[in-house]
Short mmCIF file of C-alpha atoms and ligand atoms in Angstrom, two decimals:
data_model
loop_
_atom_site.label_atom_id
_atom_site.label_comp_id
_atom_site.label_asym_id
_atom_site.label_seq_id
_atom_site.Cartn_x
_atom_site.Cartn_y
_atom_site.Cartn_z
CA MET A 103 6.21 40.49 -1.15
CA SER A 104 2.81 40.86 -3.62
CA SER A 105 1.68 44.05 -6.18
CA SER A 106 -1.23 43.61 -7.65
CA ASP A 107 -0.05 41.72 -10.95
CA SER A 108 2.85 39.20 -9.01
CA LEU A 109 2.73 36.93 -5.75
CA THR A 110 5.72 35.14 -4.22
CA ILE A 111 5.52 32.94 -2.16
CA THR A 112 6.75 30.38 -0.25
CA ARG A 113 7.61 27.46 -2.25
CA PRO A 114 3.13 25.52 -1.70
CA ASP A 115 2.66 21.89 -1.28
CA ASP A 116 0.30 19.27 -1.70
CA TRP A 117 -1.27 17.39 0.35
CA HIS A 118 -3.12 14.78 -1.43
CA VAL A 119 -2.69 13.33 -5.14
CA HIS A 120 -2.61 11.09 -7.42
CA LEU A 121 -0.12 9.91 -8.77
CA ARG A 122 -0.75 6.04 -10.74
CA ASP A 123 2.34 3.94 -11.89
CA GLY A 124 3.42 2.84 -15.42
CA GLU A 125 3.85 4.60 -18.54
CA THR A 126 1.16 7.59 -17.19
CA LEU A 127 3.69 8.69 -14.02
CA PRO A 128 5.55 10.62 -16.19
CA HIS A 129 2.77 12.47 -16.88
CA THR A 130 2.31 12.88 -13.38
CA VAL A 131 5.40 13.55 -12.31
CA ARG A 132 6.52 16.34 -14.20
CA ASP A 133 2.94 17.91 -13.58
CA ILE A 134 3.58 18.11 -9.71
CA ALA A 135 6.87 18.85 -9.90
CA ARG A 136 6.75 21.70 -11.90
CA TYR A 137 6.44 24.20 -8.54
CA PHE A 138 5.62 22.01 -5.67
CA GLY A 139 8.38 21.11 -2.71
CA ARG A 140 6.22 18.01 -1.39
CA ALA A 141 2.97 16.06 -2.39
CA ILE A 142 0.84 13.21 0.15
CA VAL A 143 0.74 10.74 -2.67
CA MET A 144 -2.12 8.67 -2.71
CA PRO A 145 -1.65 4.37 -2.35
CA ASN A 146 -4.05 4.31 -4.69
CA LEU A 147 -2.75 1.60 -7.13
CA VAL A 148 -3.53 -1.69 -8.37
CA PRO A 149 -2.90 -3.20 -6.43
CA PRO A 150 -2.39 -1.09 -3.56
CA VAL A 151 0.43 0.24 -1.14
CA VAL A 152 0.25 -1.61 1.68
CA THR A 153 4.12 -2.15 3.29
CA VAL A 154 6.60 -0.07 3.88
CA GLN A 155 8.16 -1.72 1.25
CA ASP A 156 5.89 -1.33 -1.38
CA ALA A 157 5.68 2.56 -0.47
CA ALA A 158 9.89 1.91 -0.73
CA ALA A 159 9.68 1.07 -4.61
CA TYR A 160 7.03 3.11 -5.63
CA TYR A 161 9.37 6.04 -3.93
CA GLU A 162 11.52 5.47 -6.41
CA ARG A 163 9.77 5.35 -9.70
CA ILE A 164 8.35 8.03 -8.63
CA LYS A 165 12.01 9.65 -7.78
CA ARG A 166 13.34 8.41 -11.30
CA GLU A 167 10.64 10.75 -13.08
CA VAL A 168 10.81 14.04 -11.11
CA PRO A 169 13.20 16.62 -13.50
CA GLU A 170 16.49 17.31 -12.44
CA ALA A 171 15.84 21.00 -11.67
CA SER A 172 13.28 20.48 -9.21
CA GLN A 173 13.44 19.95 -5.67
CA PHE A 174 10.63 17.90 -5.81
CA GLU A 175 9.96 15.03 -2.62
CA PRO A 176 7.01 12.33 -2.81
CA LEU A 177 6.10 12.18 0.66
CA MET A 178 4.25 8.49 0.76
CA THR A 179 1.47 6.30 2.48
CA LEU A 180 -0.17 3.27 3.48
CA TYR A 181 -3.62 2.00 1.88
CA LEU A 182 -5.10 0.83 5.43
CA THR A 183 -7.38 -2.49 4.26
CA GLU A 184 -8.91 -5.07 6.73
CA GLN A 185 -5.52 -7.30 7.07
CA THR A 186 -3.49 -4.39 8.33
CA ARG A 187 -1.80 -5.03 11.90
CA ILE A 188 -0.32 -3.37 14.11
CA GLU A 189 3.03 -3.86 13.68
CA ALA A 190 2.31 -2.53 9.89
CA VAL A 191 2.02 0.43 11.85
CA ARG A 192 5.26 0.92 14.00
CA GLN A 193 7.59 0.45 11.10
CA ALA A 194 5.57 2.99 9.11
CA SER A 195 6.01 5.17 11.79
CA ASN A 196 9.60 4.19 12.09
CA ASP A 197 9.35 5.26 8.34
CA GLU A 198 11.40 8.41 6.75
CA LEU A 199 9.54 7.71 3.14
CA VAL A 200 5.84 7.05 4.30
CA HIS A 201 4.13 9.97 6.34
CA ALA A 202 -0.04 8.48 6.83
CA PHE A 203 -2.35 5.85 5.53
CA LYS A 204 -4.94 6.15 4.09
CA LEU A 205 -8.94 4.61 4.98
CA TYR A 206 -10.74 4.29 1.99
CA PRO A 207 -13.93 2.94 2.97
CA ALA A 208 -14.27 -0.33 0.57
CA GLY A 209 -16.26 0.50 -2.55
CA THR A 210 -16.16 4.11 -1.70
CA THR A 211 -13.86 6.20 -4.98
CA THR A 212 -12.01 5.09 -8.12
CA HIS A 213 -9.85 1.60 -6.62
CA ALA A 214 -11.39 1.45 -2.27
CA GLU A 215 -12.04 -2.13 -3.70
CA PHE A 216 -9.23 -2.88 -1.31
CA GLY A 217 -10.39 -0.36 1.33
CA ILE A 218 -12.98 -0.94 4.92
CA ARG A 219 -16.02 -2.49 5.69
CA SER A 220 -16.72 -2.55 8.77
CA ILE A 221 -13.99 0.81 9.98
CA GLU A 222 -14.75 -0.29 13.95
CA SER A 223 -13.14 -3.79 13.54
CA SER A 224 -10.41 -1.37 12.20
CA TYR A 225 -10.34 0.26 16.31
CA PRO A 226 -6.79 -1.53 17.07
CA VAL A 227 -4.85 -0.17 14.65
CA PHE A 228 -5.83 3.36 15.23
CA ALA A 229 -5.10 3.11 18.26
CA GLU A 230 -1.46 2.41 17.90
CA MET A 231 -1.84 5.27 15.22
CA GLU A 232 -2.62 7.19 18.27
CA LYS A 233 0.34 6.32 19.70
CA GLN A 234 2.70 6.78 16.96
CA GLU A 235 1.63 9.97 16.00
CA ILE A 236 1.39 9.41 12.96
CA PRO A 237 -1.87 11.23 10.81
CA LEU A 238 -5.03 9.28 9.19
CA LEU A 239 -6.15 10.47 6.11
CA LEU A 240 -9.71 9.84 5.63
CA HIS A 241 -12.36 8.97 2.40
CA ALA A 242 -15.19 10.64 4.60
CA GLU A 243 -18.13 8.68 2.89
CA VAL A 244 -20.44 6.15 3.15
CA ASN A 245 -21.84 4.50 0.17
CA THR A 246 -24.68 2.29 1.39
CA ASP A 247 -27.66 2.72 -0.44
CA ASP A 248 -29.96 3.77 1.89
CA VAL A 249 -27.90 6.82 2.34
CA ASP A 250 -28.48 9.80 -1.68
CA ILE A 251 -25.14 10.27 -2.94
CA PHE A 252 -24.93 13.22 -2.02
CA ASP A 253 -25.24 12.92 1.50
CA ARG A 254 -22.22 10.67 1.65
CA GLU A 255 -19.50 12.30 3.50
CA ALA A 256 -22.86 14.72 6.00
CA VAL A 257 -23.33 11.15 7.64
CA PHE A 258 -20.33 9.67 7.59
CA ILE A 259 -19.15 12.11 9.25
CA ASP A 260 -22.36 11.17 12.55
CA ARG A 261 -21.22 7.77 11.97
CA HIS A 262 -18.32 7.66 12.13
CA LEU A 263 -16.32 10.24 12.31
CA ILE A 264 -17.84 11.55 16.25
CA PRO A 265 -17.24 8.51 16.95
CA LEU A 266 -14.15 7.65 16.35
CA THR A 267 -12.48 10.88 17.31
CA ARG A 268 -14.44 10.05 20.81
CA GLN A 269 -12.18 7.32 20.54
CA PHE A 270 -8.85 8.58 19.76
CA PRO A 271 -9.30 11.88 21.01
CA ASP A 272 -5.61 12.24 20.48
CA LEU A 273 -5.42 10.77 17.08
CA ARG A 274 -4.24 12.68 13.97
CA ILE A 275 -7.13 13.60 11.56
CA VAL A 276 -7.07 14.95 7.64
CA PHE A 277 -10.50 14.69 6.64
CA GLU A 278 -9.34 14.97 2.58
CA HIS A 279 -11.69 16.98 0.10
CA ILE A 280 -14.68 18.46 2.35
CA THR A 281 -17.33 19.74 0.37
CA THR A 282 -20.92 20.39 2.41
CA THR A 283 -21.04 23.14 5.13
CA THR A 284 -21.31 19.56 7.29
CA ALA A 285 -18.29 19.27 7.25
CA VAL A 286 -16.73 22.98 7.11
CA GLN A 287 -19.04 23.52 11.11
CA TYR A 288 -17.29 19.74 12.04
CA ILE A 289 -13.32 20.73 11.31
CA GLU A 290 -14.80 24.52 13.08
CA ALA A 291 -15.73 22.71 16.21
CA THR A 292 -12.76 20.15 16.46
CA PHE A 293 -9.38 21.61 15.23
CA ASP A 294 -7.07 21.24 15.47
CA LYS A 295 -6.43 17.19 16.18
CA VAL A 296 -8.35 17.57 12.53
CA ALA A 297 -7.48 19.35 9.85
CA ALA A 298 -9.09 19.34 6.14
CA THR A 299 -8.00 19.20 2.04
CA ILE A 300 -9.91 21.38 -0.26
CA THR A 301 -9.98 20.67 -3.66
CA ALA A 302 -9.23 23.49 -6.60
CA HIS A 303 -12.47 21.95 -8.49
CA HIS A 304 -14.58 22.07 -5.02
CA LEU A 305 -13.92 25.74 -4.53
CA MET A 306 -14.44 26.31 -8.66
CA TYR A 307 -17.34 24.38 -9.06
CA ASN A 308 -20.94 22.72 -7.95
CA ARG A 309 -23.03 20.47 -8.56
CA ASN A 310 -25.12 23.15 -11.44
CA ASP A 311 -20.72 23.08 -13.08
CA MET A 312 -21.42 19.51 -14.02
CA LEU A 313 -25.04 18.88 -14.52
CA ALA A 314 -27.46 21.42 -15.40
CA GLY A 315 -27.94 21.82 -19.26
CA GLY A 316 -25.94 18.36 -19.73
CA MET A 317 -23.81 16.01 -18.03
CA ARG A 318 -20.39 16.66 -18.26
CA PRO A 319 -17.85 14.10 -17.23
CA VAL A 320 -14.65 15.70 -16.49
CA TYR A 321 -16.46 17.50 -13.22
CA TYR A 322 -17.17 13.75 -11.34
CA CYS A 323 -15.18 13.46 -8.99
CA LEU A 324 -15.90 11.87 -6.10
CA PRO A 325 -16.94 13.82 -3.13
CA ILE A 326 -19.40 14.60 -5.80
CA LEU A 327 -19.76 18.75 -6.15
CA LYS A 328 -22.83 19.89 -4.10
CA ARG A 329 -24.49 23.04 -4.54
CA LYS A 330 -23.74 25.95 -4.67
CA GLN A 331 -23.94 26.69 -1.41
CA HIS A 332 -21.69 24.46 -0.41
CA GLN A 333 -19.06 25.71 -3.01
CA GLN A 334 -19.66 28.84 -0.65
CA ALA A 335 -19.55 27.16 2.34
CA LEU A 336 -15.13 25.79 1.47
CA LEU A 337 -14.81 29.74 -0.55
CA LYS A 338 -14.95 30.86 2.93
CA ALA A 339 -12.46 27.74 5.14
CA ALA A 340 -9.85 27.87 2.18
CA THR A 341 -9.77 31.63 2.30
CA SER A 342 -10.42 32.00 6.44
CA GLY A 343 -6.31 31.53 7.26
CA ASN A 344 -7.81 28.87 9.80
CA PRO A 345 -4.77 26.67 9.81
CA ALA A 346 -7.39 23.60 9.40
CA TYR A 347 -7.36 23.77 5.93
CA PHE A 348 -4.76 23.34 3.21
CA LEU A 349 -4.37 22.72 -0.49
CA GLY A 350 -4.44 19.46 -1.25
CA THR A 351 -5.94 19.12 -5.09
CA ASP A 352 -7.37 15.34 -4.97
CA SER A 353 -5.80 15.87 -9.07
CA ALA A 354 -6.54 12.04 -9.84
CA PRO A 355 -6.30 11.64 -13.70
CA HIS A 356 -8.48 9.67 -15.75
CA PRO A 357 -7.80 8.78 -19.70
CA ARG A 358 -10.92 10.35 -21.85
CA SER A 359 -12.37 7.30 -22.90
CA THR A 360 -12.85 5.79 -19.14
CA LYS A 361 -14.65 9.51 -18.04
CA GLU A 362 -16.60 10.18 -21.42
CA ASN A 363 -18.11 5.83 -21.56
CA SER A 364 -21.98 5.79 -21.54
CA CYS A 365 -22.01 3.77 -18.24
CA GLY A 366 -18.70 3.86 -15.73
CA CYS A 367 -18.09 7.17 -16.02
CA ALA A 368 -14.66 7.59 -14.03
CA ALA A 369 -14.26 9.76 -10.71
CA GLY A 370 -11.72 12.46 -9.99
CA CYS A 371 -10.57 15.71 -11.58
CA TYR A 372 -6.91 16.41 -12.89
CA THR A 373 -6.64 19.62 -12.12
CA ALA A 374 -2.46 19.27 -11.40
CA HIS A 375 -1.46 20.72 -14.80
CA ALA A 376 -2.78 24.19 -13.37
CA ALA A 377 -3.09 23.34 -9.45
CA LEU A 378 -1.70 26.71 -7.76
CA GLU A 379 -2.34 28.76 -10.91
CA LEU A 380 -6.60 27.57 -10.28
CA TYR A 381 -6.16 28.41 -6.58
CA ALA A 382 -5.26 32.07 -7.06
CA GLU A 383 -7.80 32.71 -9.99
CA VAL A 384 -10.46 31.08 -6.98
CA PHE A 385 -8.94 33.95 -4.18
CA GLU A 386 -7.98 36.49 -6.16
CA GLY A 387 -11.90 36.63 -7.17
CA LEU A 388 -12.43 36.85 -3.47
CA GLY A 389 -9.61 39.69 -3.34
CA LYS A 390 -7.67 36.98 -0.72
CA LEU A 391 -4.82 36.39 -2.57
CA ASP A 392 -2.97 37.44 0.72
CA ARG A 393 -4.56 34.75 2.15
CA LEU A 394 -2.65 31.86 -0.15
CA GLU A 395 0.55 31.28 1.00
CA ASN A 396 -0.70 30.04 4.31
CA PHE A 397 -3.00 27.79 2.55
CA ALA A 398 -0.83 26.76 0.16
CA SER A 399 2.78 26.17 1.92
CA HIS A 400 2.89 27.41 5.77
CA PHE A 401 -0.76 24.89 7.39
CA GLY A 402 -0.31 21.73 5.43
CA ALA A 403 3.41 21.30 6.71
CA ASP A 404 2.55 22.74 9.56
CA PHE A 405 0.03 19.55 10.65
CA TYR A 406 2.44 17.12 9.25
CA GLY A 407 4.80 18.84 11.67
CA LEU A 408 7.43 18.70 8.54
CA PRO A 409 9.70 22.02 8.49
CA ARG A 410 7.60 24.40 6.14
CA ASN A 411 9.57 25.00 2.79
CA SER A 412 13.11 27.67 2.84
CA ASP A 413 12.48 29.06 -0.83
CA THR A 414 9.76 30.46 -2.67
CA ILE A 415 8.29 30.90 -6.20
CA LYS A 416 6.82 33.83 -8.48
CA LEU A 417 2.60 34.08 -9.65
CA VAL A 418 2.31 36.68 -11.97
CA LYS A 419 -0.95 37.41 -13.56
CA GLN A 420 -0.51 36.64 -16.93
CA SER A 421 -3.55 34.56 -19.01
CA TRP A 422 -2.29 31.63 -20.61
CA ASP A 423 -4.14 29.17 -22.99
CA VAL A 424 -5.31 25.03 -20.77
CA PRO A 425 -5.20 22.76 -24.43
CA ASP A 426 -7.88 20.87 -25.01
CA THR A 427 -6.14 17.52 -23.63
CA ILE A 428 -3.30 16.32 -22.47
CA SER A 429 -1.26 13.23 -23.46
CA PHE A 430 -1.39 10.92 -20.61
CA GLY A 431 0.97 7.24 -22.20
CA ALA A 432 -0.75 6.02 -24.67
CA ASN A 433 -4.28 8.12 -23.94
CA GLU A 434 -5.32 11.63 -23.85
CA LEU A 435 -6.82 13.05 -20.61
CA VAL A 436 -9.40 16.01 -20.66
CA PRO A 437 -8.13 18.99 -17.56
CA ILE A 438 -10.41 21.18 -15.33
CA LYS A 439 -10.35 24.04 -17.68
CA ALA A 440 -9.58 22.35 -20.94
CA GLY A 441 -9.58 24.90 -23.50
CA GLN A 442 -9.89 27.73 -20.87
CA GLN A 443 -7.97 30.24 -19.68
CA VAL A 444 -5.78 30.33 -16.62
CA ALA A 445 -5.11 34.03 -15.06
CA PHE A 446 -1.83 32.99 -13.53
CA LYS A 447 1.57 31.11 -13.87
CA VAL A 448 4.26 30.29 -12.22
CA VAL A 449 7.32 31.44 -13.64
CA PRO A 450 10.84 31.20 -12.81
CA GLU A 451 12.13 34.20 -10.21
C1 NCD B 723 -9.28 9.78 -7.21
C2 NCD B 723 -8.97 8.45 -7.78
O1 NCD B 723 -9.14 8.56 -9.28
O2 NCD B 723 -7.63 7.88 -7.01
N1 NCD B 723 -10.51 10.26 -7.70
C3 NCD B 723 -11.88 11.18 -7.05
O3 NCD B 723 -12.63 10.66 -7.84
N2 NCD B 723 -10.94 11.92 -6.18
C4 NCD B 723 -9.60 8.71 -5.54
C5 NCD B 723 -10.42 9.87 -4.25
O4 NCD B 723 -9.03 9.90 -3.40
O5 NCD B 723 -11.87 9.77 -3.74
ZN1 ZN B 724 -8.03 11.80 -3.83
#
C-alpha cells in the first residue's frame, strides 16, 4: 500500500552489518533494532568470531542491548580463517544461530588480518559448505601490489570468483557490497547461486563525492567508492526487481578520531542511524519506490531460505536533521549525511 507521501512495507532486514562490541554495542544495536527484523552480523571483531561458541556468546551480548519493544534478531556469522576445518562447517550448519561463513582475503579491509591468504587452500572447506548448504559471504577484493585499489573487485572476480563457482557450482554465495559494473554483469550471468548485497552509500555516492574538492574521510570505505558509471549500474541493479540483489548496509562505525586521521583513515561508513530512509530516498529519486519492498524485505530472506517477516513498517515523507556527530561509547562518530536532511522517516503505524 502506498501513496505519494507514505509507504507501508513488510518489515525489512539488513543482510550485512557491523555491530562491533563492548561499549559501542548499545549504540549500534539501538540503531539497527529500530525497525529491522533481522540482520546478518559480521564476525570481524578482534579477536574474530570463529566458533559456534564465540557466535553464541556474541549473540547474547547483542540481545542484551535490544530494547524491549523491538523484535530484532541477530543472525550470526563465522569468520573463515586458515584454521577453519570441515568439522567447524558441520557444527555451524547444525547451529540455530549461525547462518553463514564470511571470507575476508587477508588484509583487504578493517580487521581482515585474520583472513585467508590463499583462497584455493580453503577449497576442502568450501566443498563442505556446498554439501551443508551454508552460504559463503565474500569480501570480494584482492589487495596485491600489482592491482590498483579501484580494480580490486573486478580482479577478484577473474582470479577467484569464476574459478570458485566452476569448482563448486552449488555453493551458495553472497557477493557482498558490490561496487562495479563488472560485478553487476557477473551477477546477471550467474544468479541463482550467487546473490549480492548493495549498500546505501554505494548507491548515493561515487568517488568524486569522496575526492573532488578535498578528501572526505566520512565516505572512505572498502570496497572504495568507484566512478559514476559504476554507481549508475548499481542504481539500476538495486531497483531492477531482480531477486539476486538485496539490502545490506555494511554500516561500519569508526570513531571520528580514526577516520579523520593524517594517515590510515579507517575504512567504513555509518548508515544504521538512517538506513532504510536513505535507500528510500534513492529509490524515490529514480521513481522506483514501489521496488523498495522486494529489495529491503523479501529477496534477502528468500535467498537465505528464511521466512519473510510477517509484520509491516510505515515510512512517511518527512524531513529530519541528521546530527553532526553521534555519540559512540567514549567517542563520537560522523554518520553519513551528518548535518544534512533525510527525506523519509519510519514512524509507528
Ligand atoms: C568494514 C569494517 O569497518 O568492519 N569496513 C568497510 O569499509 N566496509 C569491513 C568491511 O566490510 O569491509
Ligand atoms: Zn562489511
